[in-house]
JSON list of C-alpha atoms in Angstrom, two decimals:
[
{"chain": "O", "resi": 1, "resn": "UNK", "atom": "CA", "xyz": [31.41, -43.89, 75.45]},
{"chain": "O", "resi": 2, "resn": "UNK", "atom": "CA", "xyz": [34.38, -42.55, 73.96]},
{"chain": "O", "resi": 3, "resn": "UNK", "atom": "CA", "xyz": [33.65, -40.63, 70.62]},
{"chain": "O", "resi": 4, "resn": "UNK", "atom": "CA", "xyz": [35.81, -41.04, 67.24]},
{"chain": "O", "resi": 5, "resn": "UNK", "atom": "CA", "xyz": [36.01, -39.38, 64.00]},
{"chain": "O", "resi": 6, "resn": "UNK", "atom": "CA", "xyz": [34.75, -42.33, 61.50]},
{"chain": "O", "resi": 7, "resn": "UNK", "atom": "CA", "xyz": [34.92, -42.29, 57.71]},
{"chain": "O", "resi": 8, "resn": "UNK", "atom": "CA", "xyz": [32.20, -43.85, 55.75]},
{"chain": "O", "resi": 9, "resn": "UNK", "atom": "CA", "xyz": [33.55, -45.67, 52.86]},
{"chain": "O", "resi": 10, "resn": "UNK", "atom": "CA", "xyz": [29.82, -46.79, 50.92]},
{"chain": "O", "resi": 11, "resn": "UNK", "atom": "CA", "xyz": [29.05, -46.03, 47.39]},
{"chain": "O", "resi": 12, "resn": "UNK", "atom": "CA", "xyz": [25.57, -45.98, 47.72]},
{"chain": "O", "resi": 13, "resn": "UNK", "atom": "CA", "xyz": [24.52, -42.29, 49.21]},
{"chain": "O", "resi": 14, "resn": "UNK", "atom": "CA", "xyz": [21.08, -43.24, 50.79]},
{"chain": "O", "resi": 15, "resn": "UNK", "atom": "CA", "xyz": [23.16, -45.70, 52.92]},
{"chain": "O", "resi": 16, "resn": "UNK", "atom": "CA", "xyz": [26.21, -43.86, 53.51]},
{"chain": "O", "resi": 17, "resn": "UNK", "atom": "CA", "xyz": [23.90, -40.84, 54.95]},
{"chain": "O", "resi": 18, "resn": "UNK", "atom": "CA", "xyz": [21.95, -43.17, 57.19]},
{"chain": "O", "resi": 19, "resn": "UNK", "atom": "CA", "xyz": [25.35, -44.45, 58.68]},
{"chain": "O", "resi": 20, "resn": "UNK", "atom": "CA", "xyz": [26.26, -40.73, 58.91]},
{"chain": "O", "resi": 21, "resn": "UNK", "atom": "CA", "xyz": [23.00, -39.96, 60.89]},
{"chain": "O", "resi": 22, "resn": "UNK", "atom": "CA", "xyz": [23.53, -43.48, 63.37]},
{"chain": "O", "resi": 23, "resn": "UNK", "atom": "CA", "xyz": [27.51, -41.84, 63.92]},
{"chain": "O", "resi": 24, "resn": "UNK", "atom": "CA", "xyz": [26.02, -38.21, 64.89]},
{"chain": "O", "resi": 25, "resn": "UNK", "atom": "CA", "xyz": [23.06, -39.84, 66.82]},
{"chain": "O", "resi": 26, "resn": "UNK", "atom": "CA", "xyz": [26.08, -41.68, 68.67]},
{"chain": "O", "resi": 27, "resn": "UNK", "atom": "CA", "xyz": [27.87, -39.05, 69.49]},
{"chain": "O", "resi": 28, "resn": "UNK", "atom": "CA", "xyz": [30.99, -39.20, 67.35]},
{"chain": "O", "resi": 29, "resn": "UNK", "atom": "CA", "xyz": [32.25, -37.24, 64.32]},
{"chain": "O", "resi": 30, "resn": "UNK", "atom": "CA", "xyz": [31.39, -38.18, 60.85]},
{"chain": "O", "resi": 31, "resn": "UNK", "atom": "CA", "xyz": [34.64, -37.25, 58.77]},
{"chain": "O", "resi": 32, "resn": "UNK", "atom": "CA", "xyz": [33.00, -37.70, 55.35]},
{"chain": "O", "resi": 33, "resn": "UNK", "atom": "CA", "xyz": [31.46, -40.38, 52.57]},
{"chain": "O", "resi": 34, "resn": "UNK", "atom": "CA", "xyz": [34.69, -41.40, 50.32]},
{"chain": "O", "resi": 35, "resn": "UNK", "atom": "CA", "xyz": [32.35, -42.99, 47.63]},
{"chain": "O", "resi": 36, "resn": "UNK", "atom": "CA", "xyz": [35.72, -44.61, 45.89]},
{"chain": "O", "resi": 37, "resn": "UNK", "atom": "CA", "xyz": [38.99, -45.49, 46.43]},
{"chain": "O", "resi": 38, "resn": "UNK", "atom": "CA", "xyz": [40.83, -41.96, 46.17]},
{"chain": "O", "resi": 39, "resn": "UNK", "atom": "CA", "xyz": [38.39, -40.47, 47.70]},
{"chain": "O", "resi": 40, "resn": "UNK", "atom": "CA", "xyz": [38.72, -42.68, 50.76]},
{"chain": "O", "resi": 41, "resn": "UNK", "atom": "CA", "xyz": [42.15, -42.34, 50.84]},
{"chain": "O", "resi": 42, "resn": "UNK", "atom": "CA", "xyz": [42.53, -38.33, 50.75]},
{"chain": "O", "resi": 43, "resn": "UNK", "atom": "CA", "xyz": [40.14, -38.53, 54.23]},
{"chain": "O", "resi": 44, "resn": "UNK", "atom": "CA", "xyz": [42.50, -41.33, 55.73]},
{"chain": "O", "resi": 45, "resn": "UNK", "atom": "CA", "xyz": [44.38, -38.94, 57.75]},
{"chain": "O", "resi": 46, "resn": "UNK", "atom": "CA", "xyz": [41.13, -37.50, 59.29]},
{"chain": "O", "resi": 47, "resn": "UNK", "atom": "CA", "xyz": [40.09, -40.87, 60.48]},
{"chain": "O", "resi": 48, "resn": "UNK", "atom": "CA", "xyz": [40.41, -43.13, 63.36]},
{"chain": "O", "resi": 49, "resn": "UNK", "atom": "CA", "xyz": [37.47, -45.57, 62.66]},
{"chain": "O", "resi": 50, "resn": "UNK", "atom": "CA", "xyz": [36.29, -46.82, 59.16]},
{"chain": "O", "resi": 51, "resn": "UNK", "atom": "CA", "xyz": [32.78, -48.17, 58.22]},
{"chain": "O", "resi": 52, "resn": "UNK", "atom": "CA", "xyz": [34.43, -49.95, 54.31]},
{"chain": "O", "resi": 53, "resn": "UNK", "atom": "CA", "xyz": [32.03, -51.60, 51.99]},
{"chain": "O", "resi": 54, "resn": "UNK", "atom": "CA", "xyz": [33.73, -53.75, 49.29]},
{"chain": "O", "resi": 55, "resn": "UNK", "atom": "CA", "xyz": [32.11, -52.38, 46.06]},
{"chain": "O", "resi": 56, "resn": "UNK", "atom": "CA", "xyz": [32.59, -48.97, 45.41]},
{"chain": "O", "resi": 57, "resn": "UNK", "atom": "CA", "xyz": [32.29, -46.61, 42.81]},
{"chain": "O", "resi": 58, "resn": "UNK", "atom": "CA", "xyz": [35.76, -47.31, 41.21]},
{"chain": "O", "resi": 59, "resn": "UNK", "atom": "CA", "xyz": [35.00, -51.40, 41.59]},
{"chain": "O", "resi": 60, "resn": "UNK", "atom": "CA", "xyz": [35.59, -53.91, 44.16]},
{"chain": "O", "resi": 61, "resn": "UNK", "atom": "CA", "xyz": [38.23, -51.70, 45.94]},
{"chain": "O", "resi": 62, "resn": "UNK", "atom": "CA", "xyz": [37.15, -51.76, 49.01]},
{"chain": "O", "resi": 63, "resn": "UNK", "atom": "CA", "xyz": [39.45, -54.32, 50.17]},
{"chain": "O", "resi": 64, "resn": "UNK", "atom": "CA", "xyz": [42.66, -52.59, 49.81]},
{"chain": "O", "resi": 65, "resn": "UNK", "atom": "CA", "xyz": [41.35, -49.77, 50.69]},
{"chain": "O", "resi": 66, "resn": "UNK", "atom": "CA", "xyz": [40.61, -51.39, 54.16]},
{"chain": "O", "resi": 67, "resn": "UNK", "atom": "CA", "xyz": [44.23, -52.49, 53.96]},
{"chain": "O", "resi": 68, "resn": "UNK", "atom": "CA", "xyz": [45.94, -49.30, 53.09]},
{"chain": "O", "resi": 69, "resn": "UNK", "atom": "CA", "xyz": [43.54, -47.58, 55.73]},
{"chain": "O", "resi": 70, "resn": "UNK", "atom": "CA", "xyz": [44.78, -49.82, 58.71]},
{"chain": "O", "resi": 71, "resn": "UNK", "atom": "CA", "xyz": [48.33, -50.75, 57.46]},
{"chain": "O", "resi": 72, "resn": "UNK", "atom": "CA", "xyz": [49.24, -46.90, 56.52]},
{"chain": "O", "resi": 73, "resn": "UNK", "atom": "CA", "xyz": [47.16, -44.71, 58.56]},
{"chain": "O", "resi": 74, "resn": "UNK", "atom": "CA", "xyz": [46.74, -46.89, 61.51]},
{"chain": "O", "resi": 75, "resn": "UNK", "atom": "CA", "xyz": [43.02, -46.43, 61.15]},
{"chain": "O", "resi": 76, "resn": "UNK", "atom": "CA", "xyz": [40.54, -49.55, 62.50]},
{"chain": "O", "resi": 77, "resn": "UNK", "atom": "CA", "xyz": [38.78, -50.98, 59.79]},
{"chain": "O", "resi": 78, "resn": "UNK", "atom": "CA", "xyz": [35.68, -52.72, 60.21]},
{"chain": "O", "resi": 79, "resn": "UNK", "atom": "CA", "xyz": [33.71, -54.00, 56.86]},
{"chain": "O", "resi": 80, "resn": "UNK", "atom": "CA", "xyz": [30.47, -53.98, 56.50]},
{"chain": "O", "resi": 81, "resn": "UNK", "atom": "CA", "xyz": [29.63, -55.80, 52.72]},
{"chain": "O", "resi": 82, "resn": "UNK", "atom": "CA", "xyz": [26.72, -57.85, 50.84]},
{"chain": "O", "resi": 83, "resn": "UNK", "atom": "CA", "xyz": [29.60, -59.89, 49.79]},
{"chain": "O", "resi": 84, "resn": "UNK", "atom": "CA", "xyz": [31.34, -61.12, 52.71]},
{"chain": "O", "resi": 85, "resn": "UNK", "atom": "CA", "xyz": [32.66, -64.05, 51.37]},
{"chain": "O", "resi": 86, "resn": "UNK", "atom": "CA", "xyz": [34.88, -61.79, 48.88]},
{"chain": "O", "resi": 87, "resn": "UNK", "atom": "CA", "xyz": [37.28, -61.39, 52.37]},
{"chain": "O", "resi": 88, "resn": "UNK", "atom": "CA", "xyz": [37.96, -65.11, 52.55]},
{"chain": "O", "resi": 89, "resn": "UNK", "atom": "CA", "xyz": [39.99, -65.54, 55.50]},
{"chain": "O", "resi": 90, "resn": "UNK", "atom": "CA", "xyz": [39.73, -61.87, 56.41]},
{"chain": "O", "resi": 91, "resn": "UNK", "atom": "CA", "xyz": [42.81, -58.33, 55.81]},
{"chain": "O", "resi": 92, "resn": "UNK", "atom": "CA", "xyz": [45.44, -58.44, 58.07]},
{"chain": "O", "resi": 93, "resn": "UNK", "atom": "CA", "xyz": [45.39, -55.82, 60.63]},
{"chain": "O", "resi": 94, "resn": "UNK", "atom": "CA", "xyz": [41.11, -54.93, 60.18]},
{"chain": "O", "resi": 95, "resn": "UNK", "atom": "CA", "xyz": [38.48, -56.14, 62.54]},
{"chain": "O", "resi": 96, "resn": "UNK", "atom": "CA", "xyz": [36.19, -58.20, 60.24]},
{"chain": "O", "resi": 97, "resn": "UNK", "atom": "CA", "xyz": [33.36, -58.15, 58.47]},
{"chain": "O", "resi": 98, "resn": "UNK", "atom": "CA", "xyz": [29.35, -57.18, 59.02]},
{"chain": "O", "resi": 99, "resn": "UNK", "atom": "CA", "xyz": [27.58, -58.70, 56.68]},
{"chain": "O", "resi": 100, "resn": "UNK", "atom": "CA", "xyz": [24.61, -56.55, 54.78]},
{"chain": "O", "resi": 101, "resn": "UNK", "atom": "CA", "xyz": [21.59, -55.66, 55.14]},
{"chain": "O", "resi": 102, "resn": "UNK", "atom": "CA", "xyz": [22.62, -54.43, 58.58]},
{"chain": "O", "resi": 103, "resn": "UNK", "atom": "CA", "xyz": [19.73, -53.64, 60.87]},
{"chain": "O", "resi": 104, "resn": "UNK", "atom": "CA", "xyz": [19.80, -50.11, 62.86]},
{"chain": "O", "resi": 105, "resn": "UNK", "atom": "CA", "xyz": [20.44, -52.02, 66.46]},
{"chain": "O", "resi": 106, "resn": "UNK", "atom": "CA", "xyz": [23.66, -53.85, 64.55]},
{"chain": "O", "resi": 107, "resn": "UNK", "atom": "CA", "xyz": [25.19, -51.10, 63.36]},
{"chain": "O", "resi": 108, "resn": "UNK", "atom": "CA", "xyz": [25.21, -49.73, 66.76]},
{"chain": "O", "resi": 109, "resn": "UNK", "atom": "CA", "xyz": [26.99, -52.37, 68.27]},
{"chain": "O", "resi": 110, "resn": "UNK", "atom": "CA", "xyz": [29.00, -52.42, 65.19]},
{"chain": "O", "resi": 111, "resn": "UNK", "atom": "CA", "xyz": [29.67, -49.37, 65.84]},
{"chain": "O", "resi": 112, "resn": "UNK", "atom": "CA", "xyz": [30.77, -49.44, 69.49]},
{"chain": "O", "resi": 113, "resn": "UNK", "atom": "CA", "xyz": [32.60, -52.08, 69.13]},
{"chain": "O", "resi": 114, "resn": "UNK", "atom": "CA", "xyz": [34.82, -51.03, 66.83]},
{"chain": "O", "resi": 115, "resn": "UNK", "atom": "CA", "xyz": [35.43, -47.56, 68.56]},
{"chain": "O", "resi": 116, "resn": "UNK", "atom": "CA", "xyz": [35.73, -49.99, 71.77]},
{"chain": "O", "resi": 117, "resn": "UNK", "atom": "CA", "xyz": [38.44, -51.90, 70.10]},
{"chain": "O", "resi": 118, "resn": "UNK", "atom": "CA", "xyz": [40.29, -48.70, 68.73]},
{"chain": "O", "resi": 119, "resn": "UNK", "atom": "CA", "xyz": [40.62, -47.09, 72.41]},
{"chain": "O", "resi": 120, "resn": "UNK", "atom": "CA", "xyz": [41.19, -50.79, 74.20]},
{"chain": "O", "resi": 121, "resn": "UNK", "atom": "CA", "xyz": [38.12, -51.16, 75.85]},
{"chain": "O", "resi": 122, "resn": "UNK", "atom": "CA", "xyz": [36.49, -54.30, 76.40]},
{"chain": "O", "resi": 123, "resn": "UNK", "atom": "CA", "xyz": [33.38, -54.78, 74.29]},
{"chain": "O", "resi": 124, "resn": "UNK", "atom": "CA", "xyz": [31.03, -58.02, 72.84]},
{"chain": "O", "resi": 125, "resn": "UNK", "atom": "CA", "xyz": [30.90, -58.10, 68.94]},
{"chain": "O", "resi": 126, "resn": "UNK", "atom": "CA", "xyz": [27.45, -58.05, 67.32]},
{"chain": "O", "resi": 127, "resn": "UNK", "atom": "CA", "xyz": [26.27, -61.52, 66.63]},
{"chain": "O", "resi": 128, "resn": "UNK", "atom": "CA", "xyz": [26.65, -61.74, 62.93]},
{"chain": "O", "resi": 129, "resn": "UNK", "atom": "CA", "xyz": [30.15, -59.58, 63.15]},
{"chain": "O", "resi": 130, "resn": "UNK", "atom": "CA", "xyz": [32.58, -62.23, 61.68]},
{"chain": "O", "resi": 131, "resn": "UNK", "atom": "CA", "xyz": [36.12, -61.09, 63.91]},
{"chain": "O", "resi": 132, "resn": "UNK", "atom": "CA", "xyz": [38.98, -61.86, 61.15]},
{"chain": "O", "resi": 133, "resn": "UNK", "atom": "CA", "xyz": [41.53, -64.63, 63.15]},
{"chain": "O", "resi": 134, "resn": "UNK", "atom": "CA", "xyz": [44.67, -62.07, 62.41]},
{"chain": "O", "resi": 135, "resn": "UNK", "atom": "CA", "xyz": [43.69, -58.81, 63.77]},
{"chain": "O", "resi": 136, "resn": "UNK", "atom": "CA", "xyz": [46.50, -58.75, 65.95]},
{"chain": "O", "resi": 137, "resn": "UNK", "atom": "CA", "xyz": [47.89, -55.22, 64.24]},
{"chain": "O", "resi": 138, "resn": "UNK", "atom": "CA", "xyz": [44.75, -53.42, 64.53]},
{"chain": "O", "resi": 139, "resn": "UNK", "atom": "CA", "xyz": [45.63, -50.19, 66.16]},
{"chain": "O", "resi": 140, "resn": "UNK", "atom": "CA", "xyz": [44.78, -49.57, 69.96]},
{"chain": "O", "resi": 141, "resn": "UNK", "atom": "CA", "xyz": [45.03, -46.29, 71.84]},
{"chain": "O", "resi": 142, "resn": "UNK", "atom": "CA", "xyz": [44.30, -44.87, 74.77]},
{"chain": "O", "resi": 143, "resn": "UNK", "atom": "CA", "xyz": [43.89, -41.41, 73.48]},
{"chain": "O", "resi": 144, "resn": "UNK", "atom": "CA", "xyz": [40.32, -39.87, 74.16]}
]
């Protein structure tokens, strides 16, 4: 598997940290918890995967940030919310959307496949991944 550097964008620590432990377990590079919107977007240019919840410490922000992250910074953005239905259709240019609680074996495969889709390799969504219809801008490479 190809590793990335992923951001965790989560408000609540005790989750963030698990996802933290699931990236290092995985084999790729944690680049920090960005608990709010600034936050998230001073780590942007460290990042070529991000793990966004919705609500964060600065209120429901999460969206935009998503946006900003894969619109300015090219990073993917895959959601992962208790609120999926906040997305409606789904951001232009992200993955989709995870909805919580997410079990350990899900956010693997969340996990892969969003690191799959950000260096163009084939790979199956989890199950209960909702894929947004538009992500047609979500950024591919082939860099290792």
């Amino acid at each position: 598997m190809t590793n990335c550097k992923v951001m965790v964008v989560e408000d609540e620590i005790f989750v963030a940290t698990e996802i933290e432990s699931v990236l290092e377990e995985l084999g790729h590079h944690p680049v920090g918890i960005a608990m709010d919107a600034a936050a998230a977007l001073n780590l942007a240019h460290m990042a070529e995967v991000a793990l966004v919840d919705l609500n964060l410490r600065d209120g429901p922000t999460g969206s935009h940030v998503g946006r900003v992250l894969a619109e300015q910074f090219g990073v993917t953005v895959l959601y992962m919310t208790a609120n999926p239905s906040q997305l409606g259709d789904g951001i232009p240019g992200t993955l989709g959307v995870m909805p919580k609680p997410v079990i350990d074996e899900e956010l693997r495969q969340a996990i892969a496949y969003a690191v799959a889709r950000r260096h163009s390799l084939p790979a199956e969504p989890p199950v209960r991944l909702r894929l947004f219809a538009d992500n047609s801008n979500v950024q591919l490479t082939d860099e290792p």
